PDB file of C-alpha atoms in Angstrom:
ATOM      1  CA  MET A   1      16.869 -18.593   2.639  1.00 81.00           C
ATOM      2  CA  THR A   2      13.750 -16.611   1.290  1.00 93.00           C
ATOM      3  CA  VAL A   3      12.747 -12.769   2.364  1.00 95.00           C
ATOM      4  CA  LEU A   4       8.778 -11.644   2.493  1.00 97.00           C
ATOM      5  CA  ALA A   5       6.714  -8.582   1.833  1.00 97.00           C
ATOM      6  CA  LEU A   6       3.599  -8.743   2.777  1.00 98.00           C
ATOM      7  CA  GLU A   7       0.315  -6.120   2.653  1.00 97.00           C
ATOM      8  CA  ILE A   8      -2.780  -5.162   4.485  1.00 97.00           C
ATOM      9  CA  GLY A   9      -4.591  -3.197   1.791  1.00 94.00           C
ATOM     10  CA  SER A  10      -7.983  -1.764   1.624  1.00 90.00           C
ATOM     11  CA  ALA A  11      -9.514  -4.586  -0.379  1.00 91.00           C
ATOM     12  CA  SER A  12      -6.728  -6.969  -1.004  1.00 95.00           C
ATOM     13  CA  PHE A  13      -3.631  -8.912   0.955  1.00 97.00           C
ATOM     14  CA  VAL A  14      -0.784  -8.887  -1.420  1.00 97.00           C
ATOM     15  CA  ALA A  15       2.788 -10.546  -1.166  1.00 97.00           C
ATOM     16  CA  THR A  16       6.040 -12.198  -2.314  1.00 96.00           C
ATOM     17  CA  GLN A  17       9.366 -12.879  -2.140  1.00 94.00           C
ATOM     18  CA  VAL A  18      12.174 -10.190  -2.264  1.00 92.00           C
ATOM     19  CA  ALA A  19      14.475 -10.563  -4.580  1.00 85.00           C
ATOM     20  CA  GLU A  20      15.952  -9.962  -8.085  1.00 82.00           C
ATOM     21  CA  GLY A  21      14.133 -10.861 -10.474  1.00 76.00           C
ATOM     22  CA  VAL A  22      11.495 -10.459  -9.296  1.00 75.00           C
ATOM     23  CA  SER A  23       8.599  -9.273 -11.327  1.00 77.00           C
ATOM     24  CA  ASP A  24       4.871  -8.338 -11.234  1.00 79.00           C
ATOM     25  CA  GLU A  25       3.358 -11.509 -12.301  1.00 82.00           C
ATOM     26  CA  ASP A  26       5.041 -13.024  -9.047  1.00 85.00           C
ATOM     27  CA  VAL A  27       3.303 -10.967  -7.041  1.00 93.00           C
ATOM     28  CA  ARG A  28       0.796 -12.981  -5.294  1.00 95.00           C
ATOM     29  CA  ARG A  29      -3.362 -10.822  -4.718  1.00 95.00           C
ATOM     30  CA  ILE A  30      -5.854 -12.052  -2.667  1.00 97.00           C
ATOM     31  CA  PRO A  31      -9.076 -10.049  -1.692  1.00 97.00           C
ATOM     32  CA  ILE A  32      -9.955 -10.107   1.587  1.00 96.00           C
ATOM     33  CA  PRO A  33     -12.430 -11.903   3.471  1.00 95.00           C
ATOM     34  CA  ALA A  34     -15.496 -11.645   4.894  1.00 93.00           C
ATOM     35  CA  THR A  35     -14.312 -13.933   7.200  1.00 95.00           C
ATOM     36  CA  GLY A  36     -11.417 -15.519   7.827  1.00 97.00           C
ATOM     37  CA  ALA A  37      -8.896 -13.312   7.478  1.00 97.00           C
ATOM     38  CA  TRP A  38      -6.192 -14.284   9.343  1.00 97.00           C
ATOM     39  CA  GLU A  39      -6.469 -18.320   7.492  1.00 97.00           C
ATOM     40  CA  ALA A  40      -6.763 -15.971   3.962  1.00 97.00           C
ATOM     41  CA  CYS A  41      -3.556 -14.215   4.561  1.00 97.00           C
ATOM     42  CA  ARG A  42      -1.383 -16.750   6.621  1.00 97.00           C
ATOM     43  CA  SER A  43      -2.588 -19.073   3.335  1.00 97.00           C
ATOM     44  CA  LEU A  44      -0.862 -16.808   1.399  1.00 97.00           C
ATOM     45  CA  LEU A  45       2.463 -15.983   2.955  1.00 97.00           C
ATOM     46  CA  HIS A  46       3.423 -20.105   2.967  1.00 96.00           C
ATOM     47  CA  GLU A  47       1.795 -19.961  -1.034  1.00 95.00           C
ATOM     48  CA  VAL A  48       4.559 -17.176  -2.071  1.00 95.00           C
ATOM     49  CA  ALA A  49       6.975 -18.483   0.704  1.00 93.00           C
ATOM     50  CA  GLY A  50       6.400 -22.623  -0.589  1.00 90.00           C
ATOM     51  CA  SER A  51       9.080 -25.190   1.026  1.00 86.00           C
ATOM     52  CA  ASP A  52      12.111 -22.387   1.214  1.00 83.00           C
ATOM     53  CA  ASP A  53      13.440 -21.318   4.984  1.00 91.00           C
ATOM     54  CA  VAL A  54      11.977 -17.289   5.368  1.00 94.00           C
ATOM     55  CA  ILE A  55      14.324 -15.390   7.654  1.00 96.00           C
ATOM     56  CA  ALA A  56      12.425 -12.680   7.262  1.00 97.00           C
ATOM     57  CA  ILE A  57       8.786 -10.609   6.378  1.00 98.00           C
ATOM     58  CA  GLY A  58       8.197  -6.868   6.176  1.00 98.00           C
ATOM     59  CA  ILE A  59       4.828  -5.964   6.565  1.00 98.00           C
ATOM     60  CA  ALA A  60       2.430  -2.988   5.237  1.00 98.00           C
ATOM     61  CA  SER A  61      -0.660  -2.148   6.993  1.00 97.00           C
ATOM     62  CA  VAL A  62      -3.272   0.211   6.544  1.00 94.00           C
ATOM     63  CA  GLY A  63      -3.737   1.997  10.000  1.00 93.00           C
ATOM     64  CA  PRO A  64      -4.226   1.727  12.377  1.00 95.00           C
ATOM     65  CA  ILE A  65      -1.257   0.289  13.692  1.00 97.00           C
ATOM     66  CA  ASP A  66       0.401  -0.007  16.585  1.00 97.00           C
ATOM     67  CA  MET A  67       4.036  -0.636  15.948  1.00 97.00           C
ATOM     68  CA  ALA A  68       5.289  -1.337  18.998  1.00 96.00           C
ATOM     69  CA  ALA A  69       3.071  -4.337  20.243  1.00 97.00           C
ATOM     70  CA  GLY A  70       3.009  -5.432  16.172  1.00 97.00           C
ATOM     71  CA  VAL A  71      -1.052  -4.937  16.061  1.00 98.00           C
ATOM     72  CA  VAL A  72      -3.031  -3.603  13.255  1.00 98.00           C
ATOM     73  CA  ALA A  73      -6.606  -2.648  13.069  1.00 97.00           C
ATOM     74  CA  PRO A  74      -7.473  -1.805   9.578  1.00 94.00           C
ATOM     75  CA  VAL A  75     -10.828  -1.037   8.975  1.00 89.00           C
ATOM     76  CA  SER A  76     -10.787  -2.709   5.709  1.00 89.00           C
ATOM     77  CA  VAL A  77     -10.342  -5.903   7.827  1.00 95.00           C
ATOM     78  CA  LEU A  78     -13.686  -6.761   9.933  1.00 94.00           C
ATOM     79  CA  GLU A  79     -12.314  -9.390  11.826  1.00 96.00           C
ATOM     80  CA  TRP A  80      -9.202  -7.693  12.946  1.00 97.00           C
ATOM     81  CA  GLN A  81     -10.967  -3.641  13.386  1.00 95.00           C
ATOM     82  CA  THR A  82     -10.610  -3.884  17.238  1.00 95.00           C
ATOM     83  CA  GLY A  83      -6.706  -4.852  16.820  1.00 97.00           C
ATOM     84  CA  PHE A  84      -4.917  -7.994  15.739  1.00 98.00           C
ATOM     85  CA  GLU A  85      -1.677  -9.546  16.507  1.00 98.00           C
ATOM     86  CA  LEU A  86      -0.083  -9.710  12.899  1.00 98.00           C
ATOM     87  CA  VAL A  87       3.185  -9.794  13.851  1.00 98.00           C
ATOM     88  CA  GLU A  88       3.030 -12.457  16.584  1.00 98.00           C
ATOM     89  CA  ALA A  89       1.105 -14.258  14.472  1.00 98.00           C
ATOM     90  CA  VAL A  90       2.708 -14.204  10.961  1.00 98.00           C
ATOM     91  CA  ARG A  91       6.108 -14.790  13.831  1.00 97.00           C
ATOM     92  CA  LYS A  92       4.026 -18.369  15.225  1.00 97.00           C
ATOM     93  CA  GLU A  93       4.228 -18.779  11.276  1.00 96.00           C
ATOM     94  CA  PHE A  94       7.544 -18.592  10.656  1.00 96.00           C
ATOM     95  CA  PRO A  95       9.748 -19.134  13.836  1.00 94.00           C
ATOM     96  CA  GLY A  96      12.849 -18.275  12.847  1.00 90.00           C
ATOM     97  CA  ALA A  97      11.814 -14.877  10.981  1.00 95.00           C
ATOM     98  CA  ASP A  98      12.569 -11.681  12.092  1.00 96.00           C
ATOM     99  CA  VAL A  99       8.509  -9.877  11.131  1.00 97.00           C
ATOM    100  CA  GLN A 100       8.100  -5.595  10.616  1.00 97.00           C
ATOM    101  CA  LEU A 101       5.419  -4.237  10.306  1.00 98.00           C
ATOM    102  CA  GLY A 102       5.481  -0.924   9.506  1.00 98.00           C
ATOM    103  CA  LEU A 103       2.074   1.584   7.979  1.00 97.00           C
ATOM    104  CA  ASP A 104       1.012   1.854   4.704  1.00 96.00           C
ATOM    105  CA  GLY A 105       2.221   5.314   3.850  1.00 96.00           C
ATOM    106  CA  VAL A 106       5.660   4.950   5.879  1.00 97.00           C
ATOM    107  CA  CYS A 107       6.079   2.433   3.753  1.00 97.00           C
ATOM    108  CA  LEU A 108       5.084   4.720   0.694  1.00 96.00           C
ATOM    109  CA  ALA A 109       7.977   6.546   1.240  1.00 96.00           C
ATOM    110  CA  LEU A 110      10.546   3.810   1.494  1.00 97.00           C
ATOM    111  CA  ALA A 111       9.846   2.656  -1.309  1.00 96.00           C
ATOM    112  CA  GLU A 112       9.849   6.109  -3.095  1.00 95.00           C
ATOM    113  CA  GLN A 113      12.894   6.887  -1.426  1.00 95.00           C
ATOM    114  CA  ASN A 114      14.615   3.740  -2.585  1.00 94.00           C
ATOM    115  CA  PHE A 115      13.561   3.684  -5.819  1.00 92.00           C
ATOM    116  CA  GLY A 116      11.641   5.878  -7.351  1.00 91.00           C
ATOM    117  CA  ALA A 117      10.891  10.355  -7.530  1.00 92.00           C
ATOM    118  CA  THR A 118      12.560  10.691  -3.890  1.00 94.00           C
ATOM    119  CA  ALA A 119      16.060   9.726  -4.181  1.00 93.00           C
ATOM    120  CA  GLU A 120      18.621  11.698  -2.719  1.00 90.00           C
ATOM    121  CA  ILE A 121      15.195  13.882  -1.174  1.00 94.00           C
ATOM    122  CA  PRO A 122      16.385  13.976   2.453  1.00 95.00           C
ATOM    123  CA  ASP A 123      12.929  16.359   2.159  1.00 96.00           C
ATOM    124  CA  SER A 124       9.595  14.578   0.778  1.00 97.00           C
ATOM    125  CA  LEU A 125       6.374  13.331   0.966  1.00 98.00           C
ATOM    126  CA  VAL A 126       4.223  10.956  -0.841  1.00 97.00           C
ATOM    127  CA  ILE A 127       0.687  10.274  -1.873  1.00 97.00           C
ATOM    128  CA  CYS A 128      -1.045   8.117  -3.097  1.00 96.00           C
ATOM    129  CA  LEU A 129      -4.913   9.167  -4.123  1.00 97.00           C
ATOM    130  CA  SER A 130      -7.123   6.117  -3.974  1.00 94.00           C
ATOM    131  CA  ASP A 131     -10.315   5.171  -1.984  1.00 93.00           C
ATOM    132  CA  ARG A 132      -8.246   6.186   0.958  1.00 93.00           C
ATOM    133  CA  ILE A 133      -5.104   9.121   1.185  1.00 95.00           C
ATOM    134  CA  THR A 134      -2.060   7.295   2.364  1.00 94.00           C
ATOM    135  CA  ALA A 135       0.852   9.451   2.970  1.00 97.00           C
ATOM    136  CA  GLY A 136       4.022   9.089   4.528  1.00 97.00           C
ATOM    137  CA  LEU A 137       6.857  11.308   5.144  1.00 97.00           C
ATOM    138  CA  THR A 138      10.654  11.680   5.107  1.00 96.00           C
ATOM    139  CA  VAL A 139      12.112  14.565   6.571  1.00 96.00           C
ATOM    140  CA  GLY A 140      16.683  13.995   7.372  1.00 96.00           C
ATOM    141  CA  GLY A 141      16.764  11.342   4.972  1.00 94.00           C
ATOM    142  CA  LEU A 142      14.713   9.172   7.398  1.00 95.00           C
ATOM    143  CA  ALA A 143      11.700   7.960   6.943  1.00 95.00           C
ATOM    144  CA  VAL A 144       8.668   9.252   9.397  1.00 96.00           C
ATOM    145  CA  VAL A 145       7.389   6.561  12.139  1.00 96.00           C
ATOM    146  CA  GLY A 146       5.751   8.852  14.949  1.00 95.00           C
ATOM    147  CA  ARG A 147       4.849   7.427  18.662  1.00 96.00           C
ATOM    148  CA  THR A 148       2.413   4.769  17.515  1.00 97.00           C
ATOM    149  CA  GLY A 149       3.564   4.053  13.646  1.00 96.00           C
ATOM    150  CA  ASN A 150       1.109   6.331  12.623  1.00 96.00           C
ATOM    151  CA  ALA A 151       2.565   9.404  11.178  1.00 95.00           C
ATOM    152  CA  GLY A 152       1.816  10.559   7.748  1.00 93.00           C
ATOM    153  CA  HIS A 153      -2.049  10.484   8.193  1.00 93.00           C
ATOM    154  CA  LEU A 154      -2.520  13.287   5.596  1.00 95.00           C
ATOM    155  CA  GLY A 155      -5.950  12.559   4.917  1.00 95.00           C
ATOM    156  CA  HIS A 156      -6.788  13.848   8.343  1.00 95.00           C
ATOM    157  CA  LEU A 157      -5.835  17.309   7.804  1.00 96.00           C
ATOM    158  CA  LEU A 158      -8.311  19.924   7.801  1.00 96.00           C
ATOM    159  CA  VAL A 159      -8.671  21.666   4.949  1.00 95.00           C
ATOM    160  CA  PRO A 160     -10.224  25.202   4.919  1.00 92.00           C
ATOM    161  CA  GLY A 161     -13.285  25.691   3.834  1.00 92.00           C
ATOM    162  CA  TYR A 162     -14.907  22.617   3.272  1.00 93.00           C
ATOM    163  CA  ASP A 163     -17.181  20.632   5.783  1.00 93.00           C
ATOM    164  CA  ASP A 164     -17.660  16.973   4.863  1.00 93.00           C
ATOM    165  CA  ARG A 165     -18.464  14.852   7.485  1.00 94.00           C
ATOM    166  CA  CYS A 166     -15.342  11.844   7.310  1.00 93.00           C
ATOM    167  CA  GLU A 167     -15.378   8.676   8.738  1.00 89.00           C
ATOM    168  CA  CYS A 168     -13.329   9.422  11.820  1.00 89.00           C
ATOM    169  CA  GLY A 169     -16.636  11.396  12.497  1.00 92.00           C
ATOM    170  CA  GLY A 170     -14.455  14.978  12.136  1.00 94.00           C
ATOM    171  CA  ARG A 171     -15.926  17.182   9.411  1.00 96.00           C
ATOM    172  CA  GLY A 172     -13.595  18.705   6.814  1.00 96.00           C
ATOM    173  CA  CYS A 173     -10.736  15.554   7.038  1.00 97.00           C
ATOM    174  CA  LEU A 174      -8.817  16.046   3.970  1.00 97.00           C
ATOM    175  CA  GLU A 175     -10.008  11.745   3.301  1.00 96.00           C
ATOM    176  CA  ALA A 176     -13.949  12.924   3.277  1.00 97.00           C
ATOM    177  CA  ILE A 177     -13.261  15.305   0.003  1.00 97.00           C
ATOM    178  CA  ALA A 178     -10.226  13.791  -1.773  1.00 97.00           C
ATOM    179  CA  GLY A 179     -10.869  10.144  -1.147  1.00 96.00           C
ATOM    180  CA  GLY A 180     -12.102   7.581  -3.910  1.00 96.00           C
ATOM    181  CA  ARG A 181     -15.048   6.860  -2.263  1.00 95.00           C
ATOM    182  CA  SER A 182     -15.833  10.633  -1.174  1.00 97.00           C
ATOM    183  CA  ALA A 183     -15.195  11.732  -4.251  1.00 98.00           C
ATOM    184  CA  VAL A 184     -17.617   8.876  -6.118  1.00 98.00           C
ATOM    185  CA  ARG A 185     -20.027   9.657  -3.413  1.00 97.00           C
ATOM    186  CA  TRP A 186     -19.916  13.690  -4.055  1.00 97.00           C
ATOM    187  CA  ALA A 187     -20.219  12.967  -7.555  1.00 98.00           C
ATOM    188  CA  ARG A 188     -23.242  10.701  -7.307  1.00 97.00           C
ATOM    189  CA  ALA A 189     -25.839  13.620  -5.293  1.00 97.00           C
ATOM    190  CA  GLN A 190     -24.534  16.035  -7.994  1.00 96.00           C
ATOM    191  CA  GLY A 191     -26.212  13.826 -10.692  1.00 96.00           C
ATOM    192  CA  TRP A 192     -23.274  11.530 -12.349  1.00 96.00           C
ATOM    193  CA  SER A 193     -24.768   7.897 -12.165  1.00 93.00           C
ATOM    194  CA  GLY A 194     -21.729   5.858 -11.634  1.00 93.00           C
ATOM    195  CA  ASP A 195     -20.907   4.075  -9.304  1.00 92.00           C
ATOM    196  CA  ARG A 196     -17.288   3.240  -9.319  1.00 96.00           C
ATOM    197  CA  LEU A 197     -13.783   5.413  -8.887  1.00 97.00           C
ATOM    198  CA  ALA A 198     -12.376   3.245 -12.273  1.00 96.00           C
ATOM    199  CA  ASP A 199     -15.337   5.374 -14.164  1.00 97.00           C
ATOM    200  CA  LEU A 200     -15.186   8.484 -12.782  1.00 97.00           C
ATOM    201  CA  VAL A 201     -11.393   8.654 -13.608  1.00 97.00           C
ATOM    202  CA  THR A 202     -13.064   7.449 -17.121  1.00 97.00           C
ATOM    203  CA  ALA A 203     -15.260  10.288 -16.936  1.00 97.00           C
ATOM    204  CA  ALA A 204     -13.069  13.079 -16.778  1.00 97.00           C
ATOM    205  CA  GLY A 205     -11.280  12.251 -19.467  1.00 95.00           C
ATOM    206  CA  ALA A 206     -13.914  12.285 -21.749  1.00 95.00           C
ATOM    207  CA  ALA A 207     -15.146  15.345 -20.511  1.00 96.00           C
ATOM    208  CA  ASP A 208     -18.039  15.163 -18.063  1.00 97.00           C
ATOM    209  CA  PRO A 209     -18.892  17.858 -16.474  1.00 97.00           C
ATOM    210  CA  VAL A 210     -19.809  16.347 -12.646  1.00 98.00           C
ATOM    211  CA  ALA A 211     -16.623  14.255 -13.519  1.00 98.00           C
ATOM    212  CA  ILE A 212     -14.631  17.322 -14.429  1.00 98.00           C
ATOM    213  CA  ALA A 213     -16.081  19.441 -11.142  1.00 98.00           C
ATOM    214  CA  THR A 214     -15.274  15.954  -8.979  1.00 98.00           C
ATOM    215  CA  PHE A 215     -11.795  16.108  -9.838  1.00 98.00           C
ATOM    216  CA  GLU A 216     -11.811  20.062  -9.804  1.00 98.00           C
ATOM    217  CA  ARG A 217     -12.497  19.666  -5.679  1.00 98.00           C
ATOM    218  CA  VAL A 218      -9.946  16.886  -5.284  1.00 98.00           C
ATOM    219  CA  GLY A 219      -7.113  18.886  -6.574  1.00 98.00           C
ATOM    220  CA  THR A 220      -8.008  21.823  -4.400  1.00 98.00           C
ATOM    221  CA  ALA A 221      -8.247  19.997  -1.404  1.00 98.00           C
ATOM    222  CA  VAL A 222      -5.004  17.725  -2.096  1.00 98.00           C
ATOM    223  CA  GLY A 223      -2.960  21.593  -3.223  1.00 98.00           C
ATOM    224  CA  LEU A 224      -4.244  23.039  -0.052  1.00 97.00           C
ATOM    225  CA  ALA A 225      -2.927  19.839   2.117  1.00 97.00           C
ATOM    226  CA  ILE A 226       0.021  19.602   0.591  1.00 97.00           C
ATOM    227  CA  ALA A 227       0.201  23.544   1.068  1.00 96.00           C
ATOM    228  CA  SER A 228      -0.335  23.466   4.250  1.00 95.00           C
ATOM    229  CA  ALA A 229       2.143  20.806   5.044  1.00 95.00           C
ATOM    230  CA  ALA A 230       5.804  21.604   3.187  1.00 96.00           C
ATOM    231  CA  PRO A 231       6.391  24.176   5.510  1.00 96.00           C
ATOM    232  CA  LEU A 232       5.578  22.285   8.435  1.00 94.00           C
ATOM    233  CA  LEU A 233       8.752  20.216   7.533  1.00 94.00           C
ATOM    234  CA  ASP A 234      10.418  21.916   4.931  1.00 95.00           C
ATOM    235  CA  ILE A 235       9.448  19.784   2.131  1.00 96.00           C
ATOM    236  CA  GLY A 236      11.196  19.656  -1.512  1.00 95.00           C
ATOM    237  CA  VAL A 237       9.352  17.409  -2.929  1.00 97.00           C
ATOM    238  CA  VAL A 238       5.796  15.212  -3.249  1.00 98.00           C
ATOM    239  CA  ALA A 239       5.692  12.554  -4.929  1.00 97.00           C
ATOM    240  CA  ILE A 240       1.898  11.313  -5.790  1.00 97.00           C
ATOM    241  CA  GLY A 241       0.896   8.400  -7.241  1.00 96.00           C
ATOM    242  CA  GLY A 242      -2.826   6.421  -7.131  1.00 95.00           C
ATOM    243  CA  PRO A 243      -5.782   5.576  -9.160  1.00 95.00           C
ATOM    244  CA  MET A 244      -6.893   9.025  -8.995  1.00 97.00           C
ATOM    245  CA  ILE A 245      -3.996  10.564 -10.941  1.00 96.00           C
ATOM    246  CA  GLU A 246      -5.006   9.451 -13.594  1.00 96.00           C
ATOM    247  CA  ALA A 247      -7.797  11.653 -14.262  1.00 96.00           C
ATOM    248  CA  GLY A 248      -5.466  13.821 -16.387  1.00 96.00           C
ATOM    249  CA  GLN A 249      -5.335  17.441 -15.702  1.00 97.00           C
ATOM    250  CA  ALA A 250      -8.738  17.628 -14.515  1.00 97.00           C
ATOM    251  CA  LEU A 251      -7.121  16.409 -10.867  1.00 98.00           C
ATOM    252  CA  TRP A 252      -2.978  17.768 -12.127  1.00 98.00           C
ATOM    253  CA  LYS A 253      -4.228  21.740 -12.952  1.00 98.00           C
ATOM    254  CA  PRO A 254      -6.632  22.209 -10.265  1.00 98.00           C
ATOM    255  CA  LEU A 255      -4.181  20.861  -7.666  1.00 98.00           C
ATOM    256  CA  ASN A 256      -0.668  22.192  -9.173  1.00 97.00           C
ATOM    257  CA  ALA A 257      -2.910  26.213  -8.743  1.00 98.00           C
ATOM    258  CA  ALA A 258      -3.862  25.698  -5.934  1.00 97.00           C
ATOM    259  CA  VAL A 259       0.143  24.830  -4.339  1.00 97.00           C
ATOM    260  CA  VAL A 260       1.410  28.171  -6.405  1.00 96.00           C
ATOM    261  CA  ALA A 261      -1.988  30.344  -5.056  1.00 96.00           C
ATOM    262  CA  HIS A 262      -0.887  28.581  -0.860  1.00 95.00           C
ATOM    263  CA  ALA A 263       2.454  27.329  -0.664  1.00 94.00           C
ATOM    264  CA  ARG A 264       3.609  31.511  -1.187  1.00 93.00           C
ATOM    265  CA  VAL A 265       6.824  31.513   2.093  1.00 94.00           C
ATOM    266  CA  GLY A 266       9.629  32.017  -0.016  1.00 94.00           C
ATOM    267  CA  PHE A 267      11.832  28.746   1.792  1.00 94.00           C
ATOM    268  CA  LEU A 268       9.274  27.232  -0.876  1.00 94.00           C
ATOM    269  CA  ALA A 269      10.368  28.446  -3.408  1.00 93.00           C
ATOM    270  CA  ALA A 270      11.652  24.971  -5.067  1.00 93.00           C
ATOM    271  CA  LEU A 271       9.444  23.457  -3.700  1.00 96.00           C
ATOM    272  CA  ARG A 272       8.277  20.099  -6.813  1.00 96.00           C
ATOM    273  CA  VAL A 273       4.934  17.784  -6.717  1.00 97.00           C
ATOM    274  CA  VAL A 274       5.613  15.114  -9.060  1.00 97.00           C
ATOM    275  CA  SER A 275       4.296  11.750 -10.274  1.00 95.00           C
ATOM    276  CA  SER A 276       5.010   8.751  -7.862  1.00 93.00           C
ATOM    277  CA  GLU A 277       6.828   5.660 -10.184  1.00 88.00           C
ATOM    278  CA  MET A 278       6.173   3.283  -7.940  1.00 86.00           C
ATOM    279  CA  GLU A 279       2.815   2.319 -10.207  1.00 80.00           C
ATOM    280  CA  ASP A 280       0.349   0.300  -7.273  1.00 83.00           C
ATOM    281  CA  LEU A 281       2.735  -1.389  -5.136  1.00 87.00           C
ATOM    282  CA  GLY A 282       4.912   1.400  -3.233  1.00 92.00           C
ATOM    283  CA  ALA A 283       3.342  -0.716   0.307  1.00 95.00           C
ATOM    284  CA  LEU A 284       4.422  -3.755  -0.577  1.00 96.00           C
ATOM    285  CA  ALA A 285       7.595  -2.106  -2.032  1.00 95.00           C
ATOM    286  CA  GLY A 286       8.319  -0.423   0.917  1.00 96.00           C
ATOM    287  CA  ALA A 287       7.359  -3.554   3.272  1.00 97.00           C
ATOM    288  CA  GLY A 288      10.289  -5.586   1.083  1.00 96.00           C
ATOM    289  CA  VAL A 289      13.026  -2.478   2.410  1.00 96.00           C
ATOM    290  CA  LEU A 290      11.155  -4.048   5.938  1.00 96.00           C
ATOM    291  CA  ALA A 291      12.177  -6.339   5.206  1.00 96.00           C
ATOM    292  CA  LEU A 292      15.109  -6.754   4.028  1.00 94.00           C
ATOM    293  CA  LEU A 293      16.582  -4.271   6.676  1.00 92.00           C
ATOM    294  CA  ALA A 294      16.008  -7.084   8.748  1.00 92.00           C
ATOM    295  CA  ALA A 295      17.132  -9.901   6.933  1.00 90.00           C
ATOM    296  CA  GLN A 296      20.824  -8.187   7.235  1.00 89.00           C
ATOM    297  CA  SER A 297      20.495  -6.617  10.615  1.00 78.00           C
TER     298      SER A 297
END
């Protein structure tokens, strides 16, 4: 009997079996197609499942989602942006499987809690800094899901002192300042000639002045967001991952400075900000936790 994990990401569909001995080489990843998204996703799941009897499938998806209805509406999948009944579609392909859906940020929190830097930490925040901002919360040892399943959208926390327009239609959202696409756009407006986040990270490592200024801005905004979120929920540890942390001290120095300067209330004296231990498979690993919990119930 087989358990599967599926991630609906910002650029790809990712799937794997969930079992002891599964390695990175066993993870299958395909780019999200412009058309035929469900057909591609279905084929990926069947490829990973093989001929095995699938008893549970956990799904981590970019938001927004409607967890109760099993509907996803990720901005990354054009055909699904108005809502796609993903859970029902997966159940039809695997009739005997228990299918569970979670926001990618919720799954990040589950993964870090079970396998990473927030293990045994009852109150924590996990952030992934990539093209977009993904985050998940654990409070009292439980991952926070929210009314519709969309809790943890830290990318839409307002950051004081900024007025950048966000894709959501608002202004001053963290993602509009510190999301990877936003950072690249800001750097280009300052004269940087690149167009990829990976290149911007590399440029910061090479002390390119515009890249350094960009990550100063990103780090400060993320630090301010942490300083705002931490006292609300009495957070003990914040774990940060994603490709942007490869910028090193260009990111971490202003981020930590902002946290130290603004998270001043006494009960946050022990607040720690650390690197995530999940690399780029956090959401998928969290989907695996959902699947295992379903299989055991």
